[in-house]
């Protein structure tokens, strides 16, 4: 039996968790800085680093305490080292290094997006690779073929904005607040999703890449047009129509990839995976394929997913020494 302490600080959540054998969550502590960044309409990197620094020790202590163990019971420390805001990542990496050194246990470097995918192992103890995963968050939109616990192949990616980023930007234009994803899906509940047809972007037959900046620009142009002509509109209708366009694009590409690679298990991961409309669209078009997604608390940034991923990376011999550094940009299929 192995207890892994996971630490996550890549963006605006300071999180620590203890996970047993990669699948069983013993504690999952998350402190969010959202209320601080809200007033700026997005994450301010320098503020994020400072807030991580203030929170990290207390969050780690709470995670160990809530797990009902002591520091001496921890077998390994897993930490997000890439990708993310470099100053924010450094806080978690430094804390993890200090702990691993002090406890004399292995230090496991975890790729944040791999972590998002591994949230599905916690939510679905029976899930095993291979499966297809859509990772859609504020910083990434990837279709990934999960070939093994540590083998990942990117089949498609966004060429501009991430899906969550598009939600955030459109919410800002509509004055719906930050983060935009939950705000848009809430507004969309009262909207007509067929009110406006925002064009879906495709790069042609067999290409699974995404572009969301076009949909975002489509919304902005549409609003300018209406405002110039003095035509009234309902924000709810725009939110619902935008959401429909993004969701259908994600699901179109995902199902095409599943078909091409003969995969019958599809998972969702990342903040956007908590979008109800996305889950419903995928389930309604799954044609017998098994669909997996984590509970919302495991979709957005957390450290339980990092500890789960660390368990499998550790098993594959991926152990870092104390020279481990934060890397702001790193592909999911590359290890340093
Ligand atoms: O995974 P995450 O917590 O952080 C990153 O690694 O980026 O994802 C946050 C992103 C934000 O862009 C947020 O607007 C989006 O996920 N999001 C959603 C929903 N909940 C969060 N997007 C659409 N629908 C949601 N319900
Ligand atoms: Zn994330």
Short mmCIF file of C-alpha atoms and ligand atoms in Angstrom, two decimals:
data_model
loop_
_atom_site.label_atom_id
_atom_site.label_comp_id
_atom_site.label_asym_id
_atom_site.label_seq_id
_atom_site.Cartn_x
_atom_site.Cartn_y
_atom_site.Cartn_z
CA UNK A 1 0.00 0.00 0.00
CA UNK A 2 1.31 3.46 -0.93
CA UNK A 3 0.26 6.89 0.26
CA UNK A 4 1.18 9.63 -2.16
CA UNK A 5 1.03 13.29 -1.24
CA UNK A 6 0.09 15.35 -4.32
CA UNK A 7 0.77 19.08 -4.64
CA UNK A 8 -0.75 21.38 -7.29
CA UNK A 9 -0.09 25.10 -7.83
CA UNK A 10 0.02 25.62 -11.60
CA UNK A 11 -2.64 28.32 -11.85
CA UNK A 12 -4.96 29.83 -9.25
CA UNK A 13 -5.66 26.87 -6.96
CA UNK A 14 -3.30 25.86 -4.16
CA UNK A 15 -4.07 22.21 -3.54
CA UNK A 16 -2.72 19.19 -1.68
CA UNK A 17 -4.15 15.68 -1.39
CA UNK A 18 -3.30 12.23 -0.11
CA UNK A 19 -4.25 9.36 -2.42
CA UNK A 20 -3.83 5.67 -1.63
CA UNK A 21 -2.59 3.39 -4.42
CA UNK A 22 -3.48 5.88 -7.14
CA UNK A 23 -7.21 5.48 -6.78
CA UNK A 24 -8.50 6.08 -3.26
CA UNK A 25 -8.71 9.70 -2.10
CA UNK A 26 -7.85 10.07 1.59
CA UNK A 27 -7.94 13.86 1.53
CA UNK A 28 -8.33 16.56 -1.11
CA UNK A 29 -7.75 20.13 0.04
CA UNK A 30 -8.21 23.00 -2.43
CA UNK A 31 -7.95 26.70 -1.75
CA UNK A 32 -9.00 28.86 -4.65
CA UNK A 33 -7.83 32.38 -5.41
CA UNK A 34 -10.75 33.00 -7.76
CA UNK A 35 -12.25 35.77 -5.61
CA UNK A 36 -8.98 37.72 -5.77
CA UNK A 37 -8.48 37.36 -9.53
CA UNK A 38 -12.16 37.97 -10.30
CA UNK A 39 -11.76 41.72 -9.94
CA UNK A 40 -9.16 41.68 -12.76
CA UNK A 41 -11.22 39.44 -15.05
CA UNK A 42 -8.52 36.75 -15.16
CA UNK A 43 -5.53 35.31 -13.31
CA UNK A 44 -2.74 37.80 -12.48
CA UNK A 45 0.43 35.66 -12.40
CA UNK A 46 2.39 37.66 -9.81
CA UNK A 47 -0.54 37.73 -7.40
CA UNK A 48 -1.08 33.99 -7.95
CA UNK A 49 2.52 33.18 -6.94
CA UNK A 50 2.31 35.23 -3.77
CA UNK A 51 -1.00 33.70 -2.74
CA UNK A 52 0.35 30.18 -3.35
CA UNK A 53 3.28 30.99 -1.11
CA UNK A 54 0.97 32.14 1.68
CA UNK A 55 -1.25 29.06 1.42
CA UNK A 56 0.96 26.12 0.49
CA UNK A 57 2.26 24.98 3.90
CA UNK A 58 -1.13 25.16 5.58
CA UNK A 59 -2.82 23.32 2.69
CA UNK A 60 -0.26 20.50 2.82
CA UNK A 61 -0.57 20.19 6.62
CA UNK A 62 -4.35 20.06 6.31
CA UNK A 63 -4.22 17.36 3.61
CA UNK A 64 -2.01 15.14 5.79
CA UNK A 65 -4.17 15.77 8.83
CA UNK A 66 -7.47 15.08 7.04
CA UNK A 67 -6.05 11.86 5.61
CA UNK A 68 -5.61 10.63 9.19
CA UNK A 69 -1.90 9.97 8.67
CA UNK A 70 1.36 11.67 9.65
CA UNK A 71 4.16 12.93 7.39
CA UNK A 72 6.11 9.79 8.31
CA UNK A 73 3.45 7.63 6.58
CA UNK A 74 3.94 9.28 3.16
CA UNK A 75 5.67 7.03 0.60
CA UNK A 76 6.23 9.59 -2.19
CA UNK A 77 5.53 13.22 -3.07
CA UNK A 78 4.05 14.03 -6.49
CA UNK A 79 4.00 17.59 -7.79
CA UNK A 80 2.82 19.47 -10.88
CA UNK A 81 5.98 20.82 -12.54
CA UNK A 82 4.55 21.62 -16.00
CA UNK A 83 2.81 23.30 -17.73
CA UNK A 84 1.48 26.42 -16.04
CA UNK A 85 2.45 29.85 -14.72
CA UNK A 86 6.12 29.52 -13.92
CA UNK A 87 6.07 31.51 -10.68
CA UNK A 88 3.01 29.60 -9.48
CA UNK A 89 4.48 26.19 -10.39
CA UNK A 90 7.71 27.02 -8.57
CA UNK A 91 5.91 27.33 -5.25
CA UNK A 92 4.56 23.78 -5.41
CA UNK A 93 7.79 22.37 -6.83
CA UNK A 94 9.87 23.98 -4.06
CA UNK A 95 7.53 22.73 -1.34
CA UNK A 96 7.57 19.21 -2.83
CA UNK A 97 11.34 19.14 -3.09
CA UNK A 98 11.76 20.25 0.52
CA UNK A 99 9.29 17.63 1.74
CA UNK A 100 10.70 14.76 -0.32
CA UNK A 101 14.20 15.63 0.89
CA UNK A 102 13.17 15.95 4.54
CA UNK A 103 11.14 12.71 4.50
CA UNK A 104 13.65 10.79 2.40
CA UNK A 105 10.98 9.70 -0.13
CA UNK A 106 10.86 9.82 -3.96
CA UNK A 107 9.91 13.07 -5.70
CA UNK A 108 7.60 12.41 -8.68
CA UNK A 109 7.24 15.06 -11.40
CA UNK A 110 3.68 15.26 -12.76
CA UNK A 111 2.48 16.84 -16.00
CA UNK A 112 -0.65 18.84 -15.19
CA UNK A 113 -2.66 17.61 -18.17
CA UNK A 114 -1.77 13.99 -17.47
CA UNK A 115 -3.07 14.71 -13.98
CA UNK A 116 -6.40 15.93 -15.37
CA UNK A 117 -6.76 12.66 -17.30
CA UNK A 118 -5.93 10.61 -14.18
CA UNK A 119 -8.85 12.22 -12.31
CA UNK A 120 -10.86 9.60 -14.19
CA UNK A 121 -9.00 6.78 -12.40
CA UNK A 122 -10.22 8.17 -9.10
CA UNK A 123 -13.78 8.62 -10.29
CA UNK A 124 -13.90 5.20 -12.02
CA UNK A 125 -11.84 2.57 -10.18
CA UNK A 126 -12.49 0.07 -12.98
CA UNK A 127 -11.15 2.31 -15.78
CA UNK A 128 -7.97 1.11 -17.46
CA UNK A 129 -6.16 2.27 -20.60
CA UNK A 130 -6.49 2.28 -23.53
CA UNK A 131 -9.12 4.98 -23.85
CA UNK A 132 -9.65 8.30 -25.58
CA UNK A 133 -9.71 11.47 -23.51
CA UNK A 134 -10.79 15.00 -24.28
CA UNK A 135 -8.84 17.34 -22.04
CA UNK A 136 -10.48 20.76 -22.14
CA UNK A 137 -9.44 23.39 -19.64
CA UNK A 138 -8.59 27.07 -19.42
CA UNK A 139 -5.19 26.47 -20.97
CA UNK A 140 -5.57 23.34 -23.11
CA UNK A 141 -7.88 21.52 -25.50
CA UNK A 142 -6.46 18.19 -26.55
CA UNK A 143 -7.78 14.91 -27.83
CA UNK A 144 -5.45 12.33 -26.32
CA UNK A 145 -5.18 8.62 -26.93
CA UNK A 146 -4.25 7.18 -23.52
CA UNK A 147 -2.36 4.09 -24.63
CA UNK A 148 -1.12 3.07 -21.18
CA UNK A 149 -0.87 4.58 -17.70
CA UNK A 150 2.12 6.63 -18.83
CA UNK A 151 1.78 6.53 -22.64
CA UNK A 152 -0.09 9.43 -24.23
CA UNK A 153 -0.56 10.32 -27.90
CA UNK A 154 -2.03 13.67 -28.99
CA UNK A 155 -4.52 13.22 -31.84
CA UNK A 156 -5.75 16.82 -31.99
CA UNK A 157 -5.23 20.12 -30.26
CA UNK A 158 -6.40 23.71 -30.38
CA UNK A 159 -4.54 25.98 -32.75
CA UNK A 160 -5.49 29.13 -30.85
CA UNK A 161 -7.69 29.57 -27.77
CA UNK A 162 -8.41 26.70 -25.40
CA UNK A 163 -12.10 25.82 -25.00
CA UNK A 164 -12.21 27.12 -21.41
CA UNK A 165 -10.42 30.30 -22.48
CA UNK A 166 -13.13 30.89 -25.11
CA UNK A 167 -15.81 30.43 -22.43
CA UNK A 168 -13.95 32.92 -20.20
CA UNK A 169 -13.56 35.52 -22.97
CA UNK A 170 -17.15 35.29 -24.20
CA UNK A 171 -18.41 35.54 -20.61
CA UNK A 172 -16.33 38.68 -20.21
CA UNK A 173 -17.81 40.25 -23.36
CA UNK A 174 -21.30 39.38 -22.14
CA UNK A 175 -20.52 40.78 -18.69
CA UNK A 176 -21.20 37.44 -17.03
CA UNK A 177 -18.09 37.38 -14.82
CA UNK A 178 -15.15 35.06 -14.21
CA UNK A 179 -14.65 32.13 -14.50
CA UNK A 180 -16.74 32.13 -17.64
CA UNK A 181 -17.54 28.42 -18.02
CA UNK A 182 -19.94 28.06 -15.10
CA UNK A 183 -21.39 31.54 -15.78
CA UNK A 184 -22.12 30.74 -19.43
CA UNK A 185 -23.64 27.34 -18.72
CA UNK A 186 -25.86 28.88 -16.03
CA UNK A 187 -27.06 31.67 -18.33
CA UNK A 188 -27.54 29.17 -21.15
CA UNK A 189 -30.14 27.30 -19.11
CA UNK A 190 -32.56 30.17 -19.80
CA UNK A 191 -31.48 30.67 -23.40
CA UNK A 192 -32.43 29.43 -26.85
CA UNK A 193 -29.37 27.63 -28.21
CA UNK A 194 -30.71 27.89 -31.75
CA UNK A 195 -31.09 31.68 -31.56
CA UNK A 196 -27.79 32.31 -33.39
CA UNK A 197 -25.78 29.89 -35.48
CA UNK A 198 -22.09 30.41 -34.67
CA UNK A 199 -19.95 28.72 -37.26
CA UNK A 200 -18.01 25.61 -36.24
CA UNK A 201 -14.41 25.52 -37.48
CA UNK A 202 -12.90 22.45 -39.08
CA UNK A 203 -9.50 21.91 -40.70
CA UNK A 204 -10.77 19.30 -43.08
CA UNK A 205 -11.36 15.58 -43.29
CA UNK A 206 -9.26 13.56 -40.84
CA UNK A 207 -7.92 16.59 -38.97
CA UNK A 208 -8.88 16.68 -35.29
CA UNK A 209 -7.46 20.11 -34.43
CA UNK A 210 -9.69 22.80 -32.95
CA UNK A 211 -10.00 26.54 -33.34
CA UNK A 212 -12.11 28.39 -30.81
CA UNK A 213 -10.97 31.93 -31.42
CA UNK A 214 -13.17 32.04 -34.55
CA UNK A 215 -16.30 31.21 -32.55
CA UNK A 216 -15.31 33.79 -29.95
CA UNK A 217 -14.79 36.44 -32.66
CA UNK A 218 -18.11 35.41 -34.20
CA UNK A 219 -19.84 36.21 -30.92
CA UNK A 220 -18.06 39.57 -30.57
CA UNK A 221 -18.91 40.59 -34.17
CA UNK A 222 -22.51 39.50 -33.75
CA UNK A 223 -22.88 41.63 -30.60
CA UNK A 224 -21.25 44.68 -32.25
CA UNK A 225 -23.59 44.32 -35.17
CA UNK A 226 -26.68 44.17 -32.97
CA UNK A 227 -25.50 47.06 -30.82
CA UNK A 228 -24.74 49.26 -33.85
CA UNK A 229 -28.21 48.63 -35.21
CA UNK A 230 -29.75 49.16 -31.78
CA UNK A 231 -31.25 45.67 -31.78
CA UNK A 232 -31.94 44.22 -28.31
CA UNK A 233 -30.72 40.71 -27.51
CA UNK A 234 -30.81 38.27 -24.64
CA UNK A 235 -27.44 37.35 -23.14
CA UNK A 236 -28.90 33.94 -22.34
CA UNK A 237 -29.54 33.23 -26.03
CA UNK A 238 -26.00 34.24 -27.01
CA UNK A 239 -24.52 32.13 -24.16
CA UNK A 240 -26.59 29.09 -25.15
CA UNK A 241 -25.79 29.43 -28.88
CA UNK A 242 -22.07 29.87 -28.19
CA UNK A 243 -22.04 26.88 -25.82
CA UNK A 244 -23.81 24.72 -28.41
CA UNK A 245 -21.23 25.56 -31.06
CA UNK A 246 -18.25 24.77 -28.79
CA UNK A 247 -19.80 21.59 -27.38
CA UNK A 248 -20.74 20.23 -30.81
CA UNK A 249 -17.24 20.95 -32.14
CA UNK A 250 -15.63 19.10 -29.22
CA UNK A 251 -17.94 16.10 -29.54
CA UNK A 252 -17.72 15.94 -33.38
CA UNK A 253 -13.93 15.69 -33.22
CA UNK A 254 -13.92 13.29 -30.29
CA UNK A 255 -16.30 10.84 -31.93
CA UNK A 256 -14.42 10.98 -35.24
CA UNK A 257 -11.20 10.15 -33.38
CA UNK A 258 -12.90 7.30 -31.50
CA UNK A 259 -14.14 5.88 -34.78
CA UNK A 260 -10.77 6.17 -36.50
CA UNK A 261 -8.83 4.56 -33.65
CA UNK A 262 -11.48 1.94 -32.81
CA UNK A 263 -11.77 3.03 -29.18
CA UNK A 264 -14.96 2.35 -27.26
CA UNK A 265 -14.07 4.10 -24.02
CA UNK A 266 -14.17 7.91 -23.97
CA UNK A 267 -13.28 10.09 -20.99
CA UNK A 268 -13.59 13.79 -20.34
CA UNK A 269 -11.16 15.80 -18.24
CA UNK A 270 -10.30 19.39 -17.30
CA UNK A 271 -12.49 22.24 -16.14
CA UNK A 272 -14.72 22.20 -19.23
CA UNK A 273 -15.53 18.52 -18.57
CA UNK A 274 -17.87 19.69 -15.81
CA UNK A 275 -20.07 21.30 -18.48
CA UNK A 276 -23.42 19.52 -18.33
CA UNK A 277 -24.33 20.29 -21.94
CA UNK A 278 -21.05 18.66 -23.08
CA UNK A 279 -21.71 15.51 -21.06
CA UNK A 280 -25.25 15.25 -22.40
CA UNK A 281 -24.19 15.80 -26.02
CA UNK A 282 -21.51 13.11 -25.75
CA UNK A 283 -23.80 10.63 -24.01
CA UNK A 284 -26.60 11.13 -26.52
CA UNK A 285 -24.28 10.47 -29.47
CA UNK A 286 -22.08 7.77 -27.87
CA UNK A 287 -23.71 4.84 -29.73
CA UNK A 288 -22.88 2.26 -27.06
CA UNK A 289 -19.44 3.61 -26.23
CA UNK A 290 -18.62 3.87 -22.53
CA UNK A 291 -18.42 7.47 -21.33
CA UNK A 292 -16.42 8.50 -18.26
CA UNK A 293 -16.08 11.82 -16.51
CA UNK A 294 -15.09 12.88 -13.01
CA UNK A 295 -17.25 14.81 -10.52
CA UNK A 296 -16.86 18.60 -10.99
CA UNK A 297 -14.46 18.91 -8.03
CA UNK A 298 -12.08 16.49 -9.80
CA UNK A 299 -12.52 18.22 -13.19
CA UNK A 300 -11.14 21.59 -12.14
CA UNK A 301 -7.64 21.88 -10.69
CA UNK A 302 -7.01 19.68 -7.66
CA UNK A 303 -4.15 17.68 -6.18
CA UNK A 304 -5.87 14.29 -5.91
CA UNK A 305 -5.51 13.91 -9.69
CA UNK A 306 -1.81 14.81 -9.36
CA UNK A 307 -1.27 12.19 -6.65
CA UNK A 308 -3.08 9.59 -8.78
CA UNK A 309 -0.93 10.37 -11.79
CA UNK A 310 2.22 10.33 -9.61
CA UNK A 311 1.41 6.77 -8.55
CA UNK A 312 1.59 5.54 -12.16
CA UNK A 313 4.60 7.70 -13.08
CA UNK A 314 6.41 6.32 -10.02
CA UNK A 315 5.57 2.79 -11.11
CA UNK A 316 7.16 3.54 -14.49
CA UNK A 317 10.34 4.79 -12.79
CA UNK A 318 9.75 8.47 -13.44
CA UNK A 319 11.48 9.93 -10.39
CA UNK A 320 13.05 13.39 -10.20
CA UNK A 321 16.03 14.59 -8.23
CA UNK A 322 16.29 17.90 -6.42
CA UNK A 323 17.25 19.73 -9.62
CA UNK A 324 13.60 19.47 -10.74
CA UNK A 325 12.47 22.80 -12.17
CA UNK A 326 9.13 24.28 -13.23
CA UNK A 327 8.46 24.23 -16.99
CA UNK A 328 5.80 26.66 -18.27
CA UNK A 329 5.25 24.85 -21.61
CA UNK A 330 5.60 21.13 -22.09
CA UNK A 331 3.66 18.73 -24.29
CA UNK A 332 1.83 15.88 -22.62
CA UNK A 333 3.70 13.27 -24.64
CA UNK A 334 7.17 14.60 -23.75
CA UNK A 335 9.00 13.78 -20.57
CA UNK A 336 12.11 15.60 -19.42
O1 LIG B 1 -8.88 22.66 -15.39
P1 LIG B 1 -9.12 24.02 -14.90
O2 LIG B 1 -9.60 24.20 -13.49
O3 LIG B 1 -7.85 24.91 -15.00
C1 LIG B 1 -6.92 24.85 -16.04
O4 LIG B 1 -6.02 23.96 -15.99
O5 LIG B 1 -7.08 25.67 -16.97
O6 LIG B 1 -10.13 24.68 -15.93
C2 LIG B 1 -10.64 25.97 -15.76
C3 LIG B 1 -11.42 26.31 -17.01
C4 LIG B 1 -11.90 27.76 -17.05
O7 LIG B 1 -11.62 28.29 -18.32
C5 LIG B 1 -13.40 27.63 -16.81
O8 LIG B 1 -14.15 28.67 -17.44
C6 LIG B 1 -13.71 26.29 -17.42
O9 LIG B 1 -12.60 25.48 -17.08
N1 LIG B 1 -14.94 25.71 -16.87
C7 LIG B 1 -16.03 25.44 -17.61
C8 LIG B 1 -17.03 24.97 -16.71
N2 LIG B 1 -16.49 24.94 -15.46
C9 LIG B 1 -15.20 25.39 -15.58
N3 LIG B 1 -16.26 25.58 -18.92
C10 LIG B 1 -17.47 25.26 -19.39
N4 LIG B 1 -18.48 24.81 -18.59
C11 LIG B 1 -18.30 24.65 -17.26
N5 LIG B 1 -19.30 24.23 -16.51
ZN1 LIG B 2 -6.01 22.39 -15.02
#
